[in-house]
């Protein structure tokens, strides 16, 4: 019987492109985010991917004091949890501003997008009939006229800074071009293995969220890197992709990310009331596939992370 590797389950707790008017259940304050992390950790998640928000209105922010408050509370409640951070930043930020969360807090994992994409709108704006805060609609609509730009020079800078700070780059790509750029960085010795690859599928303006895309990217990754140099995970954006593509990844011995950053529905038309509901759903599917969930320490060993005692928060 083929050996089934343990499943690394990551939860993207809050994101930025999900807004309070889309769902009243999105965690906003540092306490709410830390509590969601704790629930998911206790339910079996090995890792979380975090953004930070203004507690007054839920708007995205990159304020370092907000980051410090949130990260400190998350670690206090869930000491063994792998805490990953975004480096997506806000539109218009410089590379150094986007990387400040890495240089200041030295997390175990941080996102790194090795390509440029046309927009990152996760959820269709017209579904919202009434906006709770003035910032929401202009923020979401701005993605239609914006490009998430990552030149090769910038990508190399991200990798360099992360490695200097002992942070594993979480290579999030939205198409095959990101995979090829990651291959080039690895061949040139700028990225060290084991690689941690995230296939982000279903974002508007990028690759579609179809099973064929998962198969294609996984096949290409195997061809480029070989079977023992990387681990891969699927981020299915929106319902039902989060579940269908997650199930496909599990059947192919990949890993899964869920969470309110990527999807706000548990069933058709039924909002998730907590990230832990998605964790419980994925656990049920994992049990059917015979995939035991990896603990945070088991995931650390698989990904060759430095350990929670070596972060600066």
mmCIF file of C-alpha atoms in Angstrom:
data_model
loop_
_atom_site.group_PDB
_atom_site.id
_atom_site.type_symbol
_atom_site.label_atom_id
_atom_site.label_comp_id
_atom_site.label_asym_id
_atom_site.label_seq_id
_atom_site.Cartn_x
_atom_site.Cartn_y
_atom_site.Cartn_z
ATOM 1 C CA UNK A 1 0.000 0.000 0.000
ATOM 2 C CA UNK A 2 1.288 3.464 -0.915
ATOM 3 C CA UNK A 3 2.349 5.441 2.144
ATOM 4 C CA UNK A 4 0.047 8.358 2.920
ATOM 5 C CA UNK A 5 1.994 11.374 4.245
ATOM 6 C CA UNK A 6 0.480 13.343 7.068
ATOM 7 C CA UNK A 7 -1.602 16.312 5.979
ATOM 8 C CA UNK A 8 -0.399 19.857 6.699
ATOM 9 C CA UNK A 9 -3.558 21.904 7.247
ATOM 10 C CA UNK A 10 -3.123 25.680 7.070
ATOM 11 C CA UNK A 11 -5.858 28.183 7.913
ATOM 12 C CA UNK A 12 -5.944 31.695 6.386
ATOM 13 C CA UNK A 13 -7.830 33.360 9.197
ATOM 14 C CA UNK A 14 -8.939 36.765 7.893
ATOM 15 C CA UNK A 15 -7.242 38.077 4.711
ATOM 16 C CA UNK A 16 -7.987 41.511 3.255
ATOM 17 C CA UNK A 17 -10.352 40.970 0.319
ATOM 18 C CA UNK A 18 -13.115 39.627 2.536
ATOM 19 C CA UNK A 19 -14.954 42.512 4.172
ATOM 20 C CA UNK A 20 -17.403 42.934 7.078
ATOM 21 C CA UNK A 21 -20.271 43.569 4.651
ATOM 22 C CA UNK A 22 -19.624 40.256 2.917
ATOM 23 C CA UNK A 23 -19.685 38.369 6.210
ATOM 24 C CA UNK A 24 -20.231 39.498 9.805
ATOM 25 C CA UNK A 25 -18.197 36.526 11.028
ATOM 26 C CA UNK A 26 -14.774 37.622 9.740
ATOM 27 C CA UNK A 27 -12.399 38.042 12.704
ATOM 28 C CA UNK A 28 -11.118 41.605 12.882
ATOM 29 C CA UNK A 29 -9.517 42.490 16.211
ATOM 30 C CA UNK A 30 -6.292 40.983 17.548
ATOM 31 C CA UNK A 31 -8.263 39.120 20.202
ATOM 32 C CA UNK A 32 -10.719 37.720 17.658
ATOM 33 C CA UNK A 33 -7.943 36.576 15.325
ATOM 34 C CA UNK A 34 -5.959 35.021 18.186
ATOM 35 C CA UNK A 35 -9.053 33.174 19.415
ATOM 36 C CA UNK A 36 -9.777 31.844 15.902
ATOM 37 C CA UNK A 37 -6.173 30.640 15.638
ATOM 38 C CA UNK A 38 -6.489 28.883 18.974
ATOM 39 C CA UNK A 39 -9.705 27.100 17.980
ATOM 40 C CA UNK A 40 -8.165 25.928 14.712
ATOM 41 C CA UNK A 41 -4.968 24.785 16.445
ATOM 42 C CA UNK A 42 -6.935 22.772 18.993
ATOM 43 C CA UNK A 43 -9.010 21.258 16.146
ATOM 44 C CA UNK A 44 -5.889 20.023 14.345
ATOM 45 C CA UNK A 45 -4.511 22.791 12.137
ATOM 46 C CA UNK A 46 -0.716 22.895 11.967
ATOM 47 C CA UNK A 47 -0.325 26.436 10.631
ATOM 48 C CA UNK A 48 -2.063 29.761 10.130
ATOM 49 C CA UNK A 49 -1.579 32.484 7.530
ATOM 50 C CA UNK A 50 -2.251 35.945 8.923
ATOM 51 C CA UNK A 51 -3.143 39.477 7.878
ATOM 52 C CA UNK A 52 -3.918 42.338 10.239
ATOM 53 C CA UNK A 53 -6.885 44.736 10.290
ATOM 54 C CA UNK A 54 -7.928 47.993 11.920
ATOM 55 C CA UNK A 55 -10.116 47.039 14.883
ATOM 56 C CA UNK A 56 -12.416 50.026 14.366
ATOM 57 C CA UNK A 57 -13.747 49.126 10.917
ATOM 58 C CA UNK A 58 -12.015 45.938 9.753
ATOM 59 C CA UNK A 59 -10.017 47.674 7.023
ATOM 60 C CA UNK A 60 -6.617 46.219 6.029
ATOM 61 C CA UNK A 61 -3.540 47.721 7.630
ATOM 62 C CA UNK A 62 0.201 47.105 7.693
ATOM 63 C CA UNK A 63 0.790 48.944 10.956
ATOM 64 C CA UNK A 64 3.633 47.207 12.804
ATOM 65 C CA UNK A 65 2.175 47.889 16.235
ATOM 66 C CA UNK A 66 -1.019 46.120 15.179
ATOM 67 C CA UNK A 67 1.070 43.240 13.866
ATOM 68 C CA UNK A 68 2.983 42.979 17.142
ATOM 69 C CA UNK A 69 -0.184 42.972 19.226
ATOM 70 C CA UNK A 70 -1.797 40.271 17.122
ATOM 71 C CA UNK A 71 1.247 38.024 16.754
ATOM 72 C CA UNK A 72 1.991 38.192 20.471
ATOM 73 C CA UNK A 73 -1.571 37.202 21.356
ATOM 74 C CA UNK A 74 -1.614 34.371 18.824
ATOM 75 C CA UNK A 75 1.611 32.882 20.176
ATOM 76 C CA UNK A 76 0.469 33.249 23.783
ATOM 77 C CA UNK A 77 -2.750 31.312 23.144
ATOM 78 C CA UNK A 78 -1.291 28.749 20.710
ATOM 79 C CA UNK A 79 2.416 28.378 21.496
ATOM 80 C CA UNK A 80 3.256 25.502 19.131
ATOM 81 C CA UNK A 81 1.240 26.749 16.134
ATOM 82 C CA UNK A 82 3.195 27.614 12.961
ATOM 83 C CA UNK A 83 2.481 31.289 12.361
ATOM 84 C CA UNK A 84 2.898 32.532 8.798
ATOM 85 C CA UNK A 85 2.471 36.148 7.711
ATOM 86 C CA UNK A 86 1.569 37.888 4.488
ATOM 87 C CA UNK A 87 4.017 40.101 2.623
ATOM 88 C CA UNK A 88 1.377 41.174 0.124
ATOM 89 C CA UNK A 89 1.187 44.562 1.784
ATOM 90 C CA UNK A 90 -1.123 47.379 0.739
ATOM 91 C CA UNK A 91 -1.352 48.751 -2.781
ATOM 92 C CA UNK A 92 1.496 51.174 -3.402
ATOM 93 C CA UNK A 93 3.801 49.925 -0.672
ATOM 94 C CA UNK A 94 7.509 49.600 -1.373
ATOM 95 C CA UNK A 95 9.317 46.266 -1.191
ATOM 96 C CA UNK A 96 10.966 47.210 2.102
ATOM 97 C CA UNK A 97 7.582 48.172 3.558
ATOM 98 C CA UNK A 98 6.121 44.823 2.507
ATOM 99 C CA UNK A 99 9.100 43.008 4.034
ATOM 100 C CA UNK A 100 9.097 44.885 7.333
ATOM 101 C CA UNK A 101 6.906 42.239 8.958
ATOM 102 C CA UNK A 102 9.669 39.714 8.170
ATOM 103 C CA UNK A 103 12.666 41.790 9.263
ATOM 104 C CA UNK A 104 10.976 42.899 12.477
ATOM 105 C CA UNK A 105 9.310 39.675 13.661
ATOM 106 C CA UNK A 106 11.309 36.970 11.852
ATOM 107 C CA UNK A 107 8.400 34.513 11.472
ATOM 108 C CA UNK A 108 8.866 30.883 10.525
ATOM 109 C CA UNK A 109 6.922 31.295 7.271
ATOM 110 C CA UNK A 110 5.952 34.230 5.043
ATOM 111 C CA UNK A 111 4.144 34.419 1.726
ATOM 112 C CA UNK A 112 6.134 35.146 -1.436
ATOM 113 C CA UNK A 113 4.441 35.580 -4.820
ATOM 114 C CA UNK A 114 6.928 34.796 -7.645
ATOM 115 C CA UNK A 115 4.886 36.445 -10.414
ATOM 116 C CA UNK A 116 2.711 39.459 -11.215
ATOM 117 C CA UNK A 117 -1.071 39.126 -11.451
ATOM 118 C CA UNK A 118 -3.828 41.352 -12.796
ATOM 119 C CA UNK A 119 -5.988 41.476 -9.663
ATOM 120 C CA UNK A 120 -6.775 39.597 -6.478
ATOM 121 C CA UNK A 121 -10.528 40.050 -6.093
ATOM 122 C CA UNK A 122 -11.725 36.976 -4.195
ATOM 123 C CA UNK A 123 -15.457 37.561 -3.958
ATOM 124 C CA UNK A 124 -17.895 39.157 -6.398
ATOM 125 C CA UNK A 125 -18.710 42.686 -5.249
ATOM 126 C CA UNK A 126 -22.344 42.893 -6.526
ATOM 127 C CA UNK A 127 -23.410 40.253 -3.984
ATOM 128 C CA UNK A 128 -23.258 42.978 -1.317
ATOM 129 C CA UNK A 129 -26.446 45.064 -1.248
ATOM 130 C CA UNK A 130 -25.508 47.405 1.591
ATOM 131 C CA UNK A 131 -22.012 48.423 2.695
ATOM 132 C CA UNK A 132 -21.296 48.675 6.401
ATOM 133 C CA UNK A 133 -18.160 50.837 6.044
ATOM 134 C CA UNK A 134 -17.205 53.471 3.487
ATOM 135 C CA UNK A 135 -13.828 51.905 2.708
ATOM 136 C CA UNK A 136 -15.114 48.519 1.528
ATOM 137 C CA UNK A 137 -16.508 49.035 -1.965
ATOM 138 C CA UNK A 138 -13.764 51.449 -3.174
ATOM 139 C CA UNK A 139 -11.114 49.066 -1.833
ATOM 140 C CA UNK A 140 -12.549 46.033 -3.580
ATOM 141 C CA UNK A 141 -13.276 47.860 -6.820
ATOM 142 C CA UNK A 142 -9.715 49.227 -6.910
ATOM 143 C CA UNK A 143 -8.458 45.726 -7.621
ATOM 144 C CA UNK A 144 -9.949 45.956 -11.105
ATOM 145 C CA UNK A 145 -7.581 48.791 -11.965
ATOM 146 C CA UNK A 146 -4.548 47.500 -10.067
ATOM 147 C CA UNK A 147 -1.767 45.021 -10.743
ATOM 148 C CA UNK A 148 -0.013 43.049 -8.035
ATOM 149 C CA UNK A 149 3.429 43.637 -9.450
ATOM 150 C CA UNK A 150 6.411 41.443 -8.579
ATOM 151 C CA UNK A 151 9.420 41.840 -10.870
ATOM 152 C CA UNK A 152 12.176 39.230 -10.830
ATOM 153 C CA UNK A 153 14.456 41.713 -9.068
ATOM 154 C CA UNK A 154 11.810 42.188 -6.389
ATOM 155 C CA UNK A 155 11.171 38.447 -6.084
ATOM 156 C CA UNK A 156 14.883 37.799 -5.557
ATOM 157 C CA UNK A 157 14.903 40.499 -2.888
ATOM 158 C CA UNK A 158 12.022 38.788 -1.064
ATOM 159 C CA UNK A 159 13.850 35.450 -1.085
ATOM 160 C CA UNK A 160 17.108 37.028 0.082
ATOM 161 C CA UNK A 161 15.524 38.859 3.022
ATOM 162 C CA UNK A 162 13.509 35.844 4.118
ATOM 163 C CA UNK A 163 16.539 33.595 4.128
ATOM 164 C CA UNK A 164 18.533 36.211 6.061
ATOM 165 C CA UNK A 165 15.834 36.139 8.744
ATOM 166 C CA UNK A 166 15.356 32.365 8.853
ATOM 167 C CA UNK A 167 11.886 32.602 7.301
ATOM 168 C CA UNK A 168 10.657 29.924 4.899
ATOM 169 C CA UNK A 169 9.229 31.460 1.690
ATOM 170 C CA UNK A 170 5.729 30.155 1.087
ATOM 171 C CA UNK A 171 5.755 30.288 -2.716
ATOM 172 C CA UNK A 172 2.197 31.253 -3.659
ATOM 173 C CA UNK A 173 1.602 31.201 -7.378
ATOM 174 C CA UNK A 174 -1.559 31.810 -9.330
ATOM 175 C CA UNK A 175 -0.432 30.343 -12.656
ATOM 176 C CA UNK A 176 2.293 28.293 -14.302
ATOM 177 C CA UNK A 177 4.551 31.332 -14.681
ATOM 178 C CA UNK A 178 5.030 31.486 -10.913
ATOM 179 C CA UNK A 179 6.049 27.833 -10.906
ATOM 180 C CA UNK A 180 8.638 28.422 -13.617
ATOM 181 C CA UNK A 181 10.033 31.463 -11.787
ATOM 182 C CA UNK A 182 10.309 29.355 -8.638
ATOM 183 C CA UNK A 183 12.173 26.687 -10.628
ATOM 184 C CA UNK A 184 14.673 29.264 -11.873
ATOM 185 C CA UNK A 185 15.301 30.572 -8.362
ATOM 186 C CA UNK A 186 15.854 27.025 -7.119
ATOM 187 C CA UNK A 187 18.212 26.098 -9.961
ATOM 188 C CA UNK A 188 20.244 29.241 -9.348
ATOM 189 C CA UNK A 189 20.623 28.342 -5.674
ATOM 190 C CA UNK A 190 18.602 31.334 -4.477
ATOM 191 C CA UNK A 191 15.831 29.182 -3.010
ATOM 192 C CA UNK A 192 16.665 26.323 -0.668
ATOM 193 C CA UNK A 193 14.737 23.092 -0.299
ATOM 194 C CA UNK A 194 12.488 21.674 0.764
ATOM 195 C CA UNK A 195 10.334 24.121 -1.163
ATOM 196 C CA UNK A 196 6.871 24.991 0.142
ATOM 197 C CA UNK A 197 4.591 25.505 -2.874
ATOM 198 C CA UNK A 198 1.044 26.857 -2.757
ATOM 199 C CA UNK A 199 -1.223 26.492 -5.811
ATOM 200 C CA UNK A 200 -3.736 29.378 -5.580
ATOM 201 C CA UNK A 201 -6.657 28.559 -7.858
ATOM 202 C CA UNK A 202 -9.890 30.374 -8.628
ATOM 203 C CA UNK A 203 -8.932 34.023 -8.053
ATOM 204 C CA UNK A 204 -10.596 36.268 -10.623
ATOM 205 C CA UNK A 205 -8.121 37.384 -13.271
ATOM 206 C CA UNK A 206 -5.796 34.398 -12.778
ATOM 207 C CA UNK A 207 -5.822 30.623 -13.310
ATOM 208 C CA UNK A 208 -9.199 28.895 -13.070
ATOM 209 C CA UNK A 209 -10.129 26.714 -10.143
ATOM 210 C CA UNK A 210 -10.382 23.427 -12.019
ATOM 211 C CA UNK A 211 -9.101 19.946 -11.117
ATOM 212 C CA UNK A 212 -7.075 19.924 -14.348
ATOM 213 C CA UNK A 213 -5.076 22.902 -13.049
ATOM 214 C CA UNK A 214 -4.138 21.043 -9.866
ATOM 215 C CA UNK A 215 -3.008 18.025 -11.873
ATOM 216 C CA UNK A 216 -1.069 20.209 -14.315
ATOM 217 C CA UNK A 217 0.794 22.193 -11.632
ATOM 218 C CA UNK A 218 1.587 19.118 -9.538
ATOM 219 C CA UNK A 219 2.822 17.239 -12.614
ATOM 220 C CA UNK A 220 5.007 20.154 -13.671
ATOM 221 C CA UNK A 221 6.395 20.549 -10.152
ATOM 222 C CA UNK A 222 7.356 16.870 -10.085
ATOM 223 C CA UNK A 223 9.019 17.214 -13.485
ATOM 224 C CA UNK A 224 10.927 20.347 -12.483
ATOM 225 C CA UNK A 225 12.004 19.502 -8.963
ATOM 226 C CA UNK A 226 11.690 15.755 -8.453
ATOM 227 C CA UNK A 227 9.574 14.118 -5.739
ATOM 228 C CA UNK A 228 11.784 14.755 -2.692
ATOM 229 C CA UNK A 229 12.545 18.487 -2.934
ATOM 230 C CA UNK A 230 9.154 20.111 -2.295
ATOM 231 C CA UNK A 231 5.833 19.951 -0.520
ATOM 232 C CA UNK A 232 2.724 21.403 -2.121
ATOM 233 C CA UNK A 233 -0.647 22.636 -1.002
ATOM 234 C CA UNK A 234 -3.831 23.807 -2.703
ATOM 235 C CA UNK A 235 -5.730 27.018 -1.990
ATOM 236 C CA UNK A 236 -9.153 26.722 -3.593
ATOM 237 C CA UNK A 237 -10.664 30.202 -3.615
ATOM 238 C CA UNK A 238 -14.409 30.375 -3.046
ATOM 239 C CA UNK A 239 -17.110 27.780 -2.538
ATOM 240 C CA UNK A 240 -17.119 24.914 -3.420
ATOM 241 C CA UNK A 241 -13.524 25.034 -4.743
ATOM 242 C CA UNK A 242 -12.061 25.162 -1.248
ATOM 243 C CA UNK A 243 -13.508 21.719 -0.587
ATOM 244 C CA UNK A 244 -13.416 20.082 -4.026
ATOM 245 C CA UNK A 245 -9.829 21.103 -4.827
ATOM 246 C CA UNK A 246 -8.784 20.391 -1.241
ATOM 247 C CA UNK A 247 -10.175 16.880 -1.555
ATOM 248 C CA UNK A 248 -8.348 16.407 -4.850
ATOM 249 C CA UNK A 249 -5.076 17.567 -3.296
ATOM 250 C CA UNK A 250 -5.515 15.138 -0.423
ATOM 251 C CA UNK A 251 -6.095 12.261 -2.841
ATOM 252 C CA UNK A 252 -2.840 13.227 -4.599
ATOM 253 C CA UNK A 253 -0.929 13.370 -1.272
ATOM 254 C CA UNK A 254 -0.735 17.166 -1.295
ATOM 255 C CA UNK A 255 -1.724 19.515 1.500
ATOM 256 C CA UNK A 256 -4.579 21.981 1.997
ATOM 257 C CA UNK A 257 -5.267 25.566 3.039
ATOM 258 C CA UNK A 258 -8.732 26.719 4.091
ATOM 259 C CA UNK A 259 -10.047 29.833 5.812
ATOM 260 C CA UNK A 260 -12.076 33.002 5.553
ATOM 261 C CA UNK A 261 -9.421 34.772 3.511
ATOM 262 C CA UNK A 262 -10.178 32.372 0.665
ATOM 263 C CA UNK A 263 -13.818 31.404 1.169
ATOM 264 C CA UNK A 264 -16.696 32.641 3.325
ATOM 265 C CA UNK A 265 -19.221 29.861 2.649
ATOM 266 C CA UNK A 266 -19.484 26.491 4.360
ATOM 267 C CA UNK A 267 -22.335 25.326 2.155
ATOM 268 C CA UNK A 268 -24.079 26.960 -0.804
ATOM 269 C CA UNK A 269 -25.508 30.230 0.509
ATOM 270 C CA UNK A 270 -24.539 29.393 4.108
ATOM 271 C CA UNK A 271 -21.815 31.568 5.620
ATOM 272 C CA UNK A 272 -19.091 30.041 7.774
ATOM 273 C CA UNK A 273 -19.441 31.347 11.304
ATOM 274 C CA UNK A 274 -15.889 30.381 12.290
ATOM 275 C CA UNK A 275 -12.751 29.166 10.569
ATOM 276 C CA UNK A 276 -12.848 26.087 12.762
ATOM 277 C CA UNK A 277 -15.919 24.879 10.864
ATOM 278 C CA UNK A 278 -13.763 24.558 7.741
ATOM 279 C CA UNK A 279 -11.083 22.749 9.733
ATOM 280 C CA UNK A 280 -13.655 20.226 10.929
ATOM 281 C CA UNK A 281 -14.933 19.722 7.364
ATOM 282 C CA UNK A 282 -11.425 19.087 6.021
ATOM 283 C CA UNK A 283 -10.726 16.684 8.895
ATOM 284 C CA UNK A 284 -13.780 14.675 7.866
ATOM 285 C CA UNK A 285 -12.576 14.486 4.255
ATOM 286 C CA UNK A 286 -9.039 13.640 5.407
ATOM 287 C CA UNK A 287 -10.327 10.736 7.470
ATOM 288 C CA UNK A 288 -12.091 9.333 4.394
ATOM 289 C CA UNK A 289 -8.805 9.516 2.463
ATOM 290 C CA UNK A 290 -6.794 8.052 5.326
ATOM 291 C CA UNK A 291 -4.765 11.254 5.775
ATOM 292 C CA UNK A 292 -3.821 11.897 9.382
ATOM 293 C CA UNK A 293 -3.318 15.563 10.265
ATOM 294 C CA UNK A 294 0.266 16.621 10.951
ATOM 295 C CA UNK A 295 0.936 18.336 14.256
ATOM 296 C CA UNK A 296 2.725 21.691 14.117
ATOM 297 C CA UNK A 297 6.019 20.038 15.080
ATOM 298 C CA UNK A 298 5.581 17.309 12.467
ATOM 299 C CA UNK A 299 4.881 19.977 9.852
ATOM 300 C CA UNK A 300 7.971 21.884 11.004
ATOM 301 C CA UNK A 301 10.107 18.828 10.417
ATOM 302 C CA UNK A 302 8.601 18.239 6.976
ATOM 303 C CA UNK A 303 9.183 21.859 5.910
ATOM 304 C CA UNK A 304 12.524 22.290 7.758
ATOM 305 C CA UNK A 305 11.330 25.316 9.733
ATOM 306 C CA UNK A 306 13.451 26.926 12.440
ATOM 307 C CA UNK A 307 11.017 26.564 15.358
ATOM 308 C CA UNK A 308 8.618 28.781 17.282
ATOM 309 C CA UNK A 309 11.327 29.693 19.802
ATOM 310 C CA UNK A 310 13.334 31.509 17.133
ATOM 311 C CA UNK A 311 10.746 34.092 16.090
ATOM 312 C CA UNK A 312 10.742 37.619 17.536
ATOM 313 C CA UNK A 313 7.207 37.993 18.828
#
